[in-house]
Short mmCIF file of C-alpha atoms in Angstrom, two decimals:
data_model
loop_
_atom_site.label_atom_id
_atom_site.label_comp_id
_atom_site.label_asym_id
_atom_site.label_seq_id
_atom_site.Cartn_x
_atom_site.Cartn_y
_atom_site.Cartn_z
CA UNK A 813 -0.01 -0.52 0.23
CA UNK A 814 1.72 3.34 -0.89
CA UNK A 815 1.79 6.25 1.29
CA UNK A 816 -1.00 8.06 -0.70
CA UNK A 817 -3.54 5.38 -0.11
CA UNK A 818 -2.84 4.97 4.04
CA UNK A 819 -2.53 9.16 3.98
CA UNK A 820 -6.19 8.93 2.50
CA UNK A 821 -7.87 6.62 4.21
CA UNK A 822 -6.34 6.95 7.81
CA UNK A 823 -5.50 10.24 8.23
CA UNK A 824 -7.81 12.37 5.87
CA UNK A 825 -9.26 14.74 8.35
CA UNK A 826 -6.28 15.15 10.16
CA UNK A 827 -2.91 17.37 9.80
CA UNK A 828 -1.19 14.72 8.21
CA UNK A 829 -3.18 15.67 5.19
CA UNK A 830 -2.43 18.90 5.59
CA UNK A 831 1.58 18.52 5.71
CA UNK A 832 1.63 16.12 2.95
CA UNK A 833 -0.08 18.59 0.52
CA UNK A 834 2.68 21.69 1.91
CA UNK A 835 5.52 19.10 1.53
CA UNK A 836 4.30 18.84 -2.54
CA UNK A 837 5.00 22.38 -2.75
CA UNK A 838 1.07 23.05 -4.01
CA UNK A 839 -0.69 24.22 -1.23
CA UNK A 840 0.39 26.19 1.60
CA UNK A 841 -2.69 24.91 4.03
CA UNK A 842 -5.16 23.19 3.56
CA UNK A 843 -6.98 23.38 7.45
CA UNK A 844 -7.26 25.86 9.72
CA UNK A 845 -6.49 25.55 13.45
CA UNK A 846 -8.38 23.89 15.48
CA UNK A 847 -11.53 24.52 17.09
CA UNK A 848 -10.84 25.42 21.25
CA UNK A 849 -12.86 21.92 22.45
CA UNK A 850 -13.23 20.63 26.10
CA UNK A 851 -10.67 18.41 27.51
CA UNK A 852 -10.88 14.91 26.30
CA UNK A 853 -13.38 16.03 22.84
CA UNK A 854 -12.08 15.56 19.04
CA UNK A 855 -10.68 18.23 17.35
CA UNK A 856 -12.74 19.30 14.90
CA UNK A 857 -10.80 20.85 11.49
CA UNK A 858 -12.01 23.41 9.36
CA UNK A 859 -12.99 22.85 5.90
CA UNK A 860 -10.86 25.45 3.51
CA UNK A 861 -10.36 27.04 -0.19
CA UNK A 862 -7.61 25.33 -1.84
CA UNK A 863 -7.54 27.07 -5.46
CA UNK A 864 -9.63 30.58 -6.82
CA UNK A 865 -11.30 29.63 -10.25
CA UNK A 866 -12.17 32.56 -12.10
CA UNK A 867 -15.89 32.95 -10.18
CA UNK A 868 -15.51 29.48 -8.50
CA UNK A 869 -13.59 27.91 -5.45
CA UNK A 870 -12.28 24.28 -5.01
CA UNK A 871 -12.41 23.04 -1.34
CA UNK A 872 -10.22 20.98 0.79
CA UNK A 873 -12.62 18.35 1.03
CA UNK A 874 -13.25 17.71 -2.42
CA UNK A 875 -10.05 17.60 -3.25
CA UNK A 876 -9.34 14.64 -0.90
CA UNK A 877 -12.90 12.91 -1.83
CA UNK A 878 -11.51 13.17 -5.71
CA UNK A 879 -7.87 11.97 -4.70
CA UNK A 880 -10.13 9.25 -2.51
CA UNK A 881 -11.78 8.26 -6.07
CA UNK A 882 -8.60 8.41 -7.99
CA UNK A 883 -6.93 5.88 -5.53
CA UNK A 884 -9.26 3.81 -5.06
CA UNK A 885 -9.81 3.33 -8.94
CA UNK A 886 -6.31 2.61 -9.80
CA UNK A 887 -5.85 0.32 -7.34
CA UNK A 888 -8.92 -1.98 -8.00
CA UNK A 889 -7.41 -1.52 -11.31
CA UNK A 890 -4.27 -3.25 -9.89
CA UNK A 891 -2.32 -0.21 -10.96
CA UNK A 892 0.25 1.52 -9.55
CA UNK A 893 0.01 4.91 -8.12
CA UNK A 894 1.82 8.06 -8.90
CA UNK A 895 4.00 9.01 -6.46
CA UNK A 896 1.80 11.63 -3.82
CA UNK A 897 2.73 14.91 -5.47
CA UNK A 898 2.20 14.21 -8.84
CA UNK A 899 -1.45 12.56 -8.07
CA UNK A 900 -1.64 15.36 -5.89
CA UNK A 901 -0.66 17.79 -8.54
CA UNK A 902 -2.97 16.03 -11.58
CA UNK A 903 -5.78 15.93 -9.66
CA UNK A 904 -5.97 19.04 -8.54
CA UNK A 905 -5.41 20.45 -12.29
CA UNK A 906 -8.77 18.07 -13.77
CA UNK A 907 -10.39 19.53 -11.15
CA UNK A 908 -9.40 23.31 -11.93
CA UNK A 909 -10.52 22.06 -15.88
CA UNK A 910 -13.33 20.71 -14.52
CA UNK A 911 -14.46 23.64 -12.76
CA UNK A 912 -13.55 26.20 -15.79
CA UNK A 913 -15.88 24.22 -17.85
CA UNK A 914 -18.63 24.30 -15.88
CA UNK A 915 -18.35 27.53 -15.20
CA UNK A 916 -18.83 27.75 -18.67
CA UNK A 917 -21.55 25.81 -19.61
CA UNK A 918 -23.22 27.78 -16.47
CA UNK A 919 -22.51 30.93 -18.95
CA UNK A 920 -23.78 29.18 -22.04
CA UNK A 921 -26.85 27.79 -20.60
CA UNK A 922 -26.25 24.35 -20.93
CA UNK A 923 -29.05 22.38 -19.07
CA UNK A 924 -29.01 18.74 -18.89
CA UNK A 925 -32.98 17.76 -19.01
CA UNK A 926 -34.19 15.13 -16.23
CA UNK A 927 -35.05 12.80 -18.53
CA UNK A 928 -31.99 12.69 -19.52
CA UNK A 929 -30.43 12.57 -16.63
CA UNK A 930 -32.45 9.14 -15.30
CA UNK A 931 -31.53 7.55 -18.77
CA UNK A 932 -27.71 8.29 -18.15
CA UNK A 933 -28.07 6.81 -14.48
CA UNK A 934 -29.94 4.04 -15.66
CA UNK A 935 -27.36 3.68 -18.11
CA UNK A 936 -24.84 3.23 -14.80
CA UNK A 937 -26.67 0.85 -13.53
CA UNK A 938 -27.16 -1.80 -15.58
CA UNK A 939 -23.64 -1.55 -16.55
CA UNK A 940 -23.61 -2.92 -12.83
CA UNK A 941 -26.10 -4.88 -13.67
CA UNK A 942 -28.45 -3.58 -11.74
CA UNK A 943 -31.73 -2.03 -11.99
CA UNK A 944 -31.90 1.77 -10.50
CA UNK A 945 -33.41 0.82 -7.23
CA UNK A 946 -30.61 -1.80 -6.75
CA UNK A 947 -28.25 0.33 -8.01
CA UNK A 948 -29.46 3.10 -5.04
CA UNK A 949 -29.34 0.46 -2.61
CA UNK A 950 -25.66 -0.66 -3.40
CA UNK A 951 -24.31 2.84 -3.25
CA UNK A 952 -25.87 3.71 -0.09
CA UNK A 953 -24.80 0.41 1.48
CA UNK A 954 -21.50 1.42 0.61
CA UNK A 955 -21.50 4.78 2.23
CA UNK A 956 -22.14 6.68 -1.09
CA UNK A 957 -24.67 9.28 -1.52
CA UNK A 958 -27.52 8.62 -4.37
CA UNK A 959 -28.03 12.41 -5.08
CA UNK A 960 -24.39 12.94 -4.89
CA UNK A 961 -23.77 10.64 -7.76
CA UNK A 962 -26.47 12.21 -9.94
CA UNK A 963 -25.05 15.58 -9.70
CA UNK A 964 -21.88 13.99 -10.52
CA UNK A 965 -22.89 12.76 -13.89
CA UNK A 966 -24.75 15.72 -14.36
CA UNK A 967 -21.88 17.70 -14.35
CA UNK A 968 -19.87 15.16 -16.40
CA UNK A 969 -22.79 15.67 -18.80
CA UNK A 970 -22.55 19.39 -19.00
CA UNK A 971 -18.47 19.02 -19.19
CA UNK A 972 -19.28 16.76 -22.36
CA UNK A 973 -21.71 19.24 -24.38
CA UNK A 974 -19.23 21.88 -23.57
CA UNK A 975 -16.44 19.94 -24.91
CA UNK A 976 -18.22 18.97 -27.69
CA UNK A 977 -19.74 22.57 -28.20
CA UNK A 978 -16.62 23.93 -28.68
CA UNK A 979 -14.27 21.34 -29.90
CA UNK A 980 -16.41 20.21 -32.93
CA UNK A 981 -16.34 23.31 -34.46
CA UNK A 982 -12.70 23.93 -34.67
CA UNK A 983 -12.67 20.49 -37.16
CA UNK A 984 -12.78 20.04 -40.82
CA UNK A 985 -13.10 16.65 -42.05
CA UNK A 986 -13.30 16.63 -46.26
CA UNK A 987 -14.62 13.80 -48.15
CA UNK A 988 -11.38 13.59 -50.25
CA UNK A 989 -9.20 13.53 -46.82
CA UNK A 990 -11.86 10.59 -45.89
CA UNK A 991 -11.14 9.08 -49.69
CA UNK A 992 -7.18 9.24 -48.67
CA UNK A 993 -7.07 7.40 -45.57
CA UNK A 994 -9.31 4.82 -46.59
CA UNK A 995 -6.60 3.70 -49.16
CA UNK A 996 -3.85 3.71 -47.04
CA UNK A 997 -3.25 0.23 -44.71
CA UNK A 998 -4.16 1.88 -41.53
CA UNK A 999 -7.85 2.86 -43.29
CA UNK A 1000 -8.54 -0.57 -45.21
CA UNK A 1001 -7.92 -2.42 -41.86
CA UNK A 1002 -10.06 -0.33 -39.99
CA UNK A 1003 -12.89 -0.46 -42.40
CA UNK A 1004 -12.52 -4.63 -42.86
CA UNK A 1005 -15.57 -6.81 -41.67
CA UNK A 1006 -15.43 -7.79 -38.69
CA UNK A 1007 -17.09 -11.47 -37.15
CA UNK A 1008 -18.13 -13.13 -34.20
CA UNK A 1009 -17.29 -17.08 -33.93
CA UNK A 1010 -18.31 -19.19 -31.79
CA UNK A 1011 -15.90 -22.28 -31.52
CA UNK A 1012 -16.49 -25.71 -30.00
CA UNK A 1013 -13.57 -28.33 -31.03
CA UNK A 1014 -13.56 -32.30 -30.47
CA UNK A 1015 -9.67 -32.89 -29.34
CA UNK A 1016 -8.05 -35.60 -31.99
CA UNK A 1017 -4.30 -36.22 -32.26
CA UNK A 1018 -2.98 -36.66 -35.74
CA UNK A 1019 -2.05 -39.85 -34.93
CA UNK A 1020 -5.47 -41.41 -33.70
CA UNK A 1021 -6.52 -45.10 -34.77
CA UNK A 1022 -8.91 -44.87 -37.08
CA UNK A 1023 -11.94 -46.28 -35.01
CA UNK A 1024 -11.25 -42.90 -32.66
CA UNK A 1025 -11.18 -40.35 -35.67
CA UNK A 1026 -14.19 -41.66 -37.02
CA UNK A 1027 -16.26 -41.95 -33.11
CA UNK A 1028 -14.93 -38.18 -32.84
CA UNK A 1029 -16.44 -37.08 -36.32
CA UNK A 1030 -19.54 -39.14 -35.89
CA UNK A 1031 -20.41 -36.96 -32.78
CA UNK A 1032 -19.35 -34.11 -34.20
CA UNK A 1033 -21.57 -34.49 -36.97
CA UNK A 1034 -24.31 -35.29 -34.43
CA UNK A 1035 -24.33 -31.63 -33.24
CA UNK A 1036 -24.02 -29.79 -36.71
CA UNK A 1037 -27.16 -31.50 -37.27
CA UNK A 1038 -28.76 -30.80 -34.20
CA UNK A 1039 -27.35 -26.91 -34.49
CA UNK A 1040 -28.56 -26.86 -38.10
CA UNK A 1041 -32.36 -28.19 -37.04
CA UNK A 1042 -32.97 -25.30 -35.48
CA UNK A 1043 -31.41 -25.79 -31.65
CA UNK A 1044 -29.28 -23.37 -30.62
CA UNK A 1045 -25.18 -23.23 -30.66
CA UNK A 1046 -24.81 -22.48 -27.32
CA UNK A 1047 -27.10 -24.93 -25.54
CA UNK A 1048 -26.50 -28.17 -27.59
CA UNK A 1049 -22.44 -27.50 -27.24
CA UNK A 1050 -23.02 -26.93 -23.13
CA UNK A 1051 -24.78 -29.91 -22.73
CA UNK A 1052 -22.20 -32.05 -25.25
CA UNK A 1053 -19.45 -30.64 -23.21
CA UNK A 1054 -21.02 -32.80 -20.37
CA UNK A 1055 -20.59 -36.49 -22.02
CA UNK A 1056 -17.85 -35.45 -24.42
CA UNK A 1057 -14.56 -33.38 -24.20
CA UNK A 1058 -15.01 -30.05 -25.91
CA UNK A 1059 -12.61 -27.26 -26.03
CA UNK A 1060 -14.06 -23.85 -27.73
CA UNK A 1061 -15.44 -20.76 -27.32
CA UNK A 1062 -16.74 -17.79 -28.21
CA UNK A 1063 -13.60 -15.61 -29.52
CA UNK A 1064 -15.43 -11.90 -30.00
CA UNK A 1065 -15.43 -9.50 -32.27
CA UNK A 1066 -12.27 -10.12 -34.67
CA UNK A 1067 -10.95 -9.23 -38.29
CA UNK A 1068 -10.54 -11.57 -40.16
CA UNK A 1069 -6.85 -11.48 -40.36
CA UNK A 1070 -6.98 -11.23 -36.57
CA UNK A 1071 -8.91 -14.34 -36.63
CA UNK A 1072 -7.05 -18.17 -36.30
CA UNK A 1073 -5.83 -19.20 -39.56
CA UNK A 1074 -7.69 -22.27 -39.33
CA UNK A 1075 -11.51 -19.95 -39.85
CA UNK A 1076 -10.23 -17.00 -41.96
CA UNK A 1077 -11.19 -19.04 -44.87
CA UNK A 1078 -14.72 -19.95 -43.54
CA UNK A 1079 -15.67 -17.17 -41.96
CA UNK A 1080 -16.50 -14.77 -44.86
CA UNK A 1081 -18.67 -17.89 -46.41
CA UNK A 1082 -20.72 -17.48 -43.75
CA UNK A 1083 -23.57 -15.56 -42.75
CA UNK A 1084 -24.62 -14.72 -39.94
CA UNK A 1085 -26.69 -17.70 -37.41
CA UNK A 1086 -24.99 -20.61 -40.35
CA UNK A 1087 -22.95 -23.73 -38.94
CA UNK A 1088 -19.85 -24.20 -41.20
CA UNK A 1089 -19.46 -27.61 -42.13
CA UNK A 1090 -17.57 -30.06 -39.67
CA UNK A 1091 -13.90 -30.25 -40.75
CA UNK A 1092 -10.72 -31.86 -39.26
CA UNK A 1093 -7.42 -30.22 -38.23
CA UNK A 1094 -4.28 -31.83 -36.39
CA UNK A 1095 -6.11 -30.72 -33.06
CA UNK A 1096 -9.31 -32.56 -34.17
CA UNK A 1097 -13.01 -32.16 -35.31
CA UNK A 1098 -14.26 -28.47 -35.40
CA UNK A 1099 -17.54 -26.72 -35.01
CA UNK A 1100 -17.13 -23.00 -36.34
CA UNK A 1101 -20.32 -21.07 -35.65
CA UNK A 1102 -20.58 -17.52 -36.61
CA UNK A 1103 -23.26 -15.54 -34.29
CA UNK A 1104 -22.66 -12.38 -36.36
CA UNK A 1105 -20.75 -9.97 -38.83
CA UNK A 1106 -20.53 -6.45 -39.55
CA UNK A 1107 -18.74 -4.51 -42.32
CA UNK A 1108 -18.95 -7.29 -44.55
CA UNK A 1109 -20.01 -7.11 -48.09
CA UNK A 1110 -24.13 -7.23 -48.10
CA UNK A 1111 -25.17 -4.68 -46.17
CA UNK A 1112 -28.59 -4.30 -47.21
CA UNK A 1113 -31.22 -1.83 -45.43
CA UNK A 1114 -35.08 -1.77 -46.62
CA UNK A 1115 -35.03 1.62 -48.17
CA UNK A 1116 -38.85 3.61 -48.40
CA UNK A 1117 -39.49 6.36 -51.32
CA UNK A 1118 -42.54 8.39 -50.14
CA UNK A 1119 -44.13 11.78 -50.33
CA UNK A 1120 -46.09 13.52 -47.31
CA UNK A 1121 -48.21 16.54 -47.30
CA UNK A 1122 -47.72 18.47 -43.46
CA UNK A 1123 -51.02 20.45 -42.13
CA UNK A 1124 -49.64 22.63 -38.59
CA UNK A 1125 -52.17 23.51 -36.71
CA UNK A 1126 -52.37 26.98 -35.01
CA UNK A 1127 -53.42 29.74 -33.62
CA UNK A 1128 -56.43 30.12 -36.68
CA UNK A 1129 -56.35 26.26 -36.95
CA UNK A 1130 -57.14 24.34 -34.72
CA UNK A 1131 -55.77 20.59 -34.42
CA UNK A 1132 -59.04 19.12 -35.39
CA UNK A 1133 -58.96 21.35 -38.43
CA UNK A 1134 -55.91 20.21 -39.74
CA UNK A 1135 -56.80 17.02 -39.53
CA UNK A 1136 -60.05 17.24 -41.02
CA UNK A 1137 -57.94 19.63 -44.34
CA UNK A 1138 -55.31 16.36 -44.58
CA UNK A 1139 -58.87 13.71 -45.01
CA UNK A 1140 -60.07 16.25 -47.29
CA UNK A 1141 -56.42 16.80 -49.73
CA UNK A 1142 -56.50 12.97 -49.30
CA UNK A 1143 -59.92 12.40 -50.26
CA UNK A 1144 -59.05 15.16 -53.09
CA UNK A 1145 -56.29 12.82 -54.87
CA UNK A 1146 -58.17 10.04 -54.56
CA UNK A 1147 -60.49 12.19 -56.90
CA UNK A 1148 -58.00 12.30 -59.31
CA UNK A 1149 -56.28 15.54 -58.31
CA UNK A 1150 -52.06 15.32 -58.76
CA UNK A 1151 -50.23 15.05 -55.06
CA UNK A 1152 -47.41 17.46 -55.76
CA UNK A 1153 -49.83 20.04 -57.25
CA UNK A 1154 -51.53 19.84 -53.98
CA UNK A 1155 -48.25 19.51 -51.82
CA UNK A 1156 -47.41 22.84 -53.39
CA UNK A 1157 -49.99 24.26 -52.51
CA UNK A 1158 -50.81 23.55 -49.49
CA UNK A 1159 -48.17 21.35 -47.57
CA UNK A 1160 -45.98 23.51 -44.52
CA UNK A 1161 -43.07 21.48 -44.67
CA UNK A 1162 -40.53 24.09 -46.22
CA UNK A 1163 -38.47 21.38 -46.99
CA UNK A 1164 -39.91 19.81 -49.06
CA UNK A 1165 -43.54 21.15 -50.66
CA UNK A 1166 -41.21 23.55 -53.98
CA UNK A 1167 -40.50 19.42 -54.70
CA UNK A 1168 -44.21 17.89 -54.72
CA UNK A 1169 -43.71 16.76 -50.35
CA UNK A 1170 -40.96 13.87 -51.87
CA UNK A 1171 -38.51 12.86 -49.04
CA UNK A 1172 -36.78 10.38 -51.52
CA UNK A 1173 -35.20 7.91 -50.18
CA UNK A 1174 -35.29 7.44 -46.43
CA UNK A 1175 -33.81 4.32 -44.05
CA UNK A 1176 -34.94 2.90 -41.01
CA UNK A 1177 -35.40 5.59 -37.88
CA UNK A 1178 -34.19 8.08 -39.86
CA UNK A 1179 -37.78 9.55 -39.25
CA UNK A 1180 -40.07 10.33 -36.66
CA UNK A 1181 -41.68 6.95 -34.78
CA UNK A 1182 -45.42 7.56 -35.79
CA UNK A 1183 -44.07 8.89 -39.26
CA UNK A 1184 -42.61 5.66 -39.79
CA UNK A 1185 -44.76 3.47 -38.40
CA UNK A 1186 -47.52 4.60 -40.87
CA UNK A 1187 -44.99 4.87 -43.81
CA UNK A 1188 -44.21 0.85 -43.34
CA UNK A 1189 -48.05 0.28 -43.39
CA UNK A 1190 -49.07 1.84 -45.94
CA UNK A 1191 -48.57 -0.31 -49.20
CA UNK A 1192 -47.04 1.10 -52.11
CA UNK A 1193 -48.72 3.74 -54.40
CA UNK A 1194 -51.67 4.40 -51.61
CA UNK A 1195 -52.01 6.91 -49.34
CA UNK A 1196 -51.98 6.46 -45.32
CA UNK A 1197 -54.97 8.29 -43.59
CA UNK A 1198 -53.95 11.52 -41.45
CA UNK A 1199 -51.26 10.89 -38.76
CA UNK A 1200 -50.16 12.66 -36.03
CA UNK A 1201 -46.79 13.75 -35.61
CA UNK A 1202 -45.19 16.41 -33.21
CA UNK A 1203 -44.73 18.62 -36.90
CA UNK A 1204 -48.38 18.30 -37.34
CA UNK A 1205 -50.56 16.05 -39.02
CA UNK A 1206 -49.68 14.69 -42.63
CA UNK A 1207 -50.59 11.80 -45.36
CA UNK A 1208 -48.11 10.00 -46.94
CA UNK A 1209 -48.40 8.42 -50.37
CA UNK A 1210 -45.65 5.60 -51.14
CA UNK A 1211 -43.83 5.54 -54.14
CA UNK A 1212 -41.74 2.78 -53.61
CA UNK A 1213 -39.63 0.02 -52.05
CA UNK A 1214 -36.39 -1.08 -52.56
CA UNK A 1215 -33.30 -2.95 -50.45
CA UNK A 1216 -30.23 -1.45 -50.79
CA UNK A 1217 -26.88 -2.66 -50.74
CA UNK A 1218 -25.04 -0.14 -47.70
CA UNK A 1219 -21.69 -1.27 -47.64
CA UNK A 1220 -19.46 1.82 -49.34
CA UNK A 1221 -21.81 3.40 -46.83
CA UNK A 1222 -20.80 1.46 -43.45
CA UNK A 1223 -17.25 1.72 -44.51
CA UNK A 1224 -17.01 5.87 -45.32
CA UNK A 1225 -19.22 6.11 -41.92
CA UNK A 1226 -16.69 3.81 -40.10
CA UNK A 1227 -13.66 6.06 -41.24
CA UNK A 1228 -14.92 9.23 -41.21
CA UNK A 1229 -15.85 8.96 -37.44
CA UNK A 1230 -12.26 7.13 -36.81
CA UNK A 1231 -10.91 10.22 -38.06
CA UNK A 1232 -13.11 12.88 -36.43
CA UNK A 1233 -12.30 11.17 -33.29
CA UNK A 1234 -8.79 11.07 -33.46
CA UNK A 1235 -8.80 15.25 -34.08
CA UNK A 1236 -11.56 15.51 -31.74
CA UNK A 1237 -9.11 13.94 -29.32
CA UNK A 1238 -6.16 16.22 -30.60
CA UNK A 1239 -7.97 19.53 -30.41
CA UNK A 1240 -9.75 18.88 -27.02
CA UNK A 1241 -6.08 18.37 -25.63
CA UNK A 1242 -5.23 21.29 -27.09
CA UNK A 1243 -8.59 23.67 -25.91
CA UNK A 1244 -8.16 22.92 -22.35
CA UNK A 1245 -4.63 23.66 -22.58
CA UNK A 1246 -5.89 27.14 -23.86
CA UNK A 1247 -8.68 27.33 -21.21
CA UNK A 1248 -6.23 26.53 -18.65
CA UNK A 1249 -3.99 29.36 -19.70
CA UNK A 1250 -7.10 32.19 -20.02
CA UNK A 1251 -8.59 31.11 -16.61
CA UNK A 1252 -7.67 32.94 -13.48
CA UNK A 1253 -6.46 30.54 -11.51
CA UNK A 1254 -4.84 31.00 -7.68
CA UNK A 1255 -3.35 28.25 -5.59
CA UNK A 1256 -3.71 28.83 -2.09
#
């Protein structure tokens, strides 16, 4: 156990902590002198400002709490805790940066809605395998405050939004830059398909007697028939492993080049949920199952080509009147009037009205749910009944549907995301140094 850990756990509320900070050359004093107390009573220490950051202050208690969190996290991961002076300096600097960004968020009016904060808390709980109520109880059992955790998450979300709002505008990424990157060795490796292989091996030595090898093959092929008949791979293998010696498991997501050489010829020929034919290697007989694939050829999506007319309720048009007008327009179209002409005259969707309401080809998830569900249930060449969304009342005509290969688009999107993240990390470091240099910071 390092000195800093002992200090945090045993002496966090004593002058020993103050002397540690002073010896590190960072803080002149953390606590004030003790109160005068009756004989035999415990000495009570006062909290104290350790740094002034623009219009905010950082207290000694905040620094102690953050140091304890950092130290415990490092130890939980089996990592070495840095020397005391380094740990204190870096932790204090992080608190200063957090303060600067939170103050920026306040000035910019950044607010985290309760619904988004609740969703974030639920994700944190789920990552720990708990429901939100179970997570709350677990925190309390560990002596932590749920409310304090919620506030910490809120601050992290504010900081993230401040960073994104300031850093993203510094990033320029052209189509040519993405294209050039995709032509490099690094780019080609990035956009390689990925496979999730689950594997089982019935071991048989290369020089095993024919009878032993035949028996092992029969066992493997019997299992394969069950899987191909619809039984789950894991279920079949788990059950068989109780009576047949087996090795293997889930290899996780891997690019083709990262798969064992035995599987590199097999994986591209499989579809997700498909089992390869049983084959033998010097190790034995293999069952190779493709649980999933991404980035491979043939990534198709179901697209819909539609057009619509939007009628918005207003001060002079009630919601019921808007719905009645949409229904009237549908009836006029069915009576022979041209959809595009009525869309140009009546539709209040500024982006599509001039084009006769044409939405072009849309992918799943591109439209709001109510609109998309209605569009999906409307046959080609027909017009939907009026449907209400957050924008108003729509009538939708489905012009066509198709399956489109999106492999190239997916690869471009992956390369774009990679390059953007790389630039974001570089710009974020520079931006953090800039705001730190420009802030008024007085370390006491």
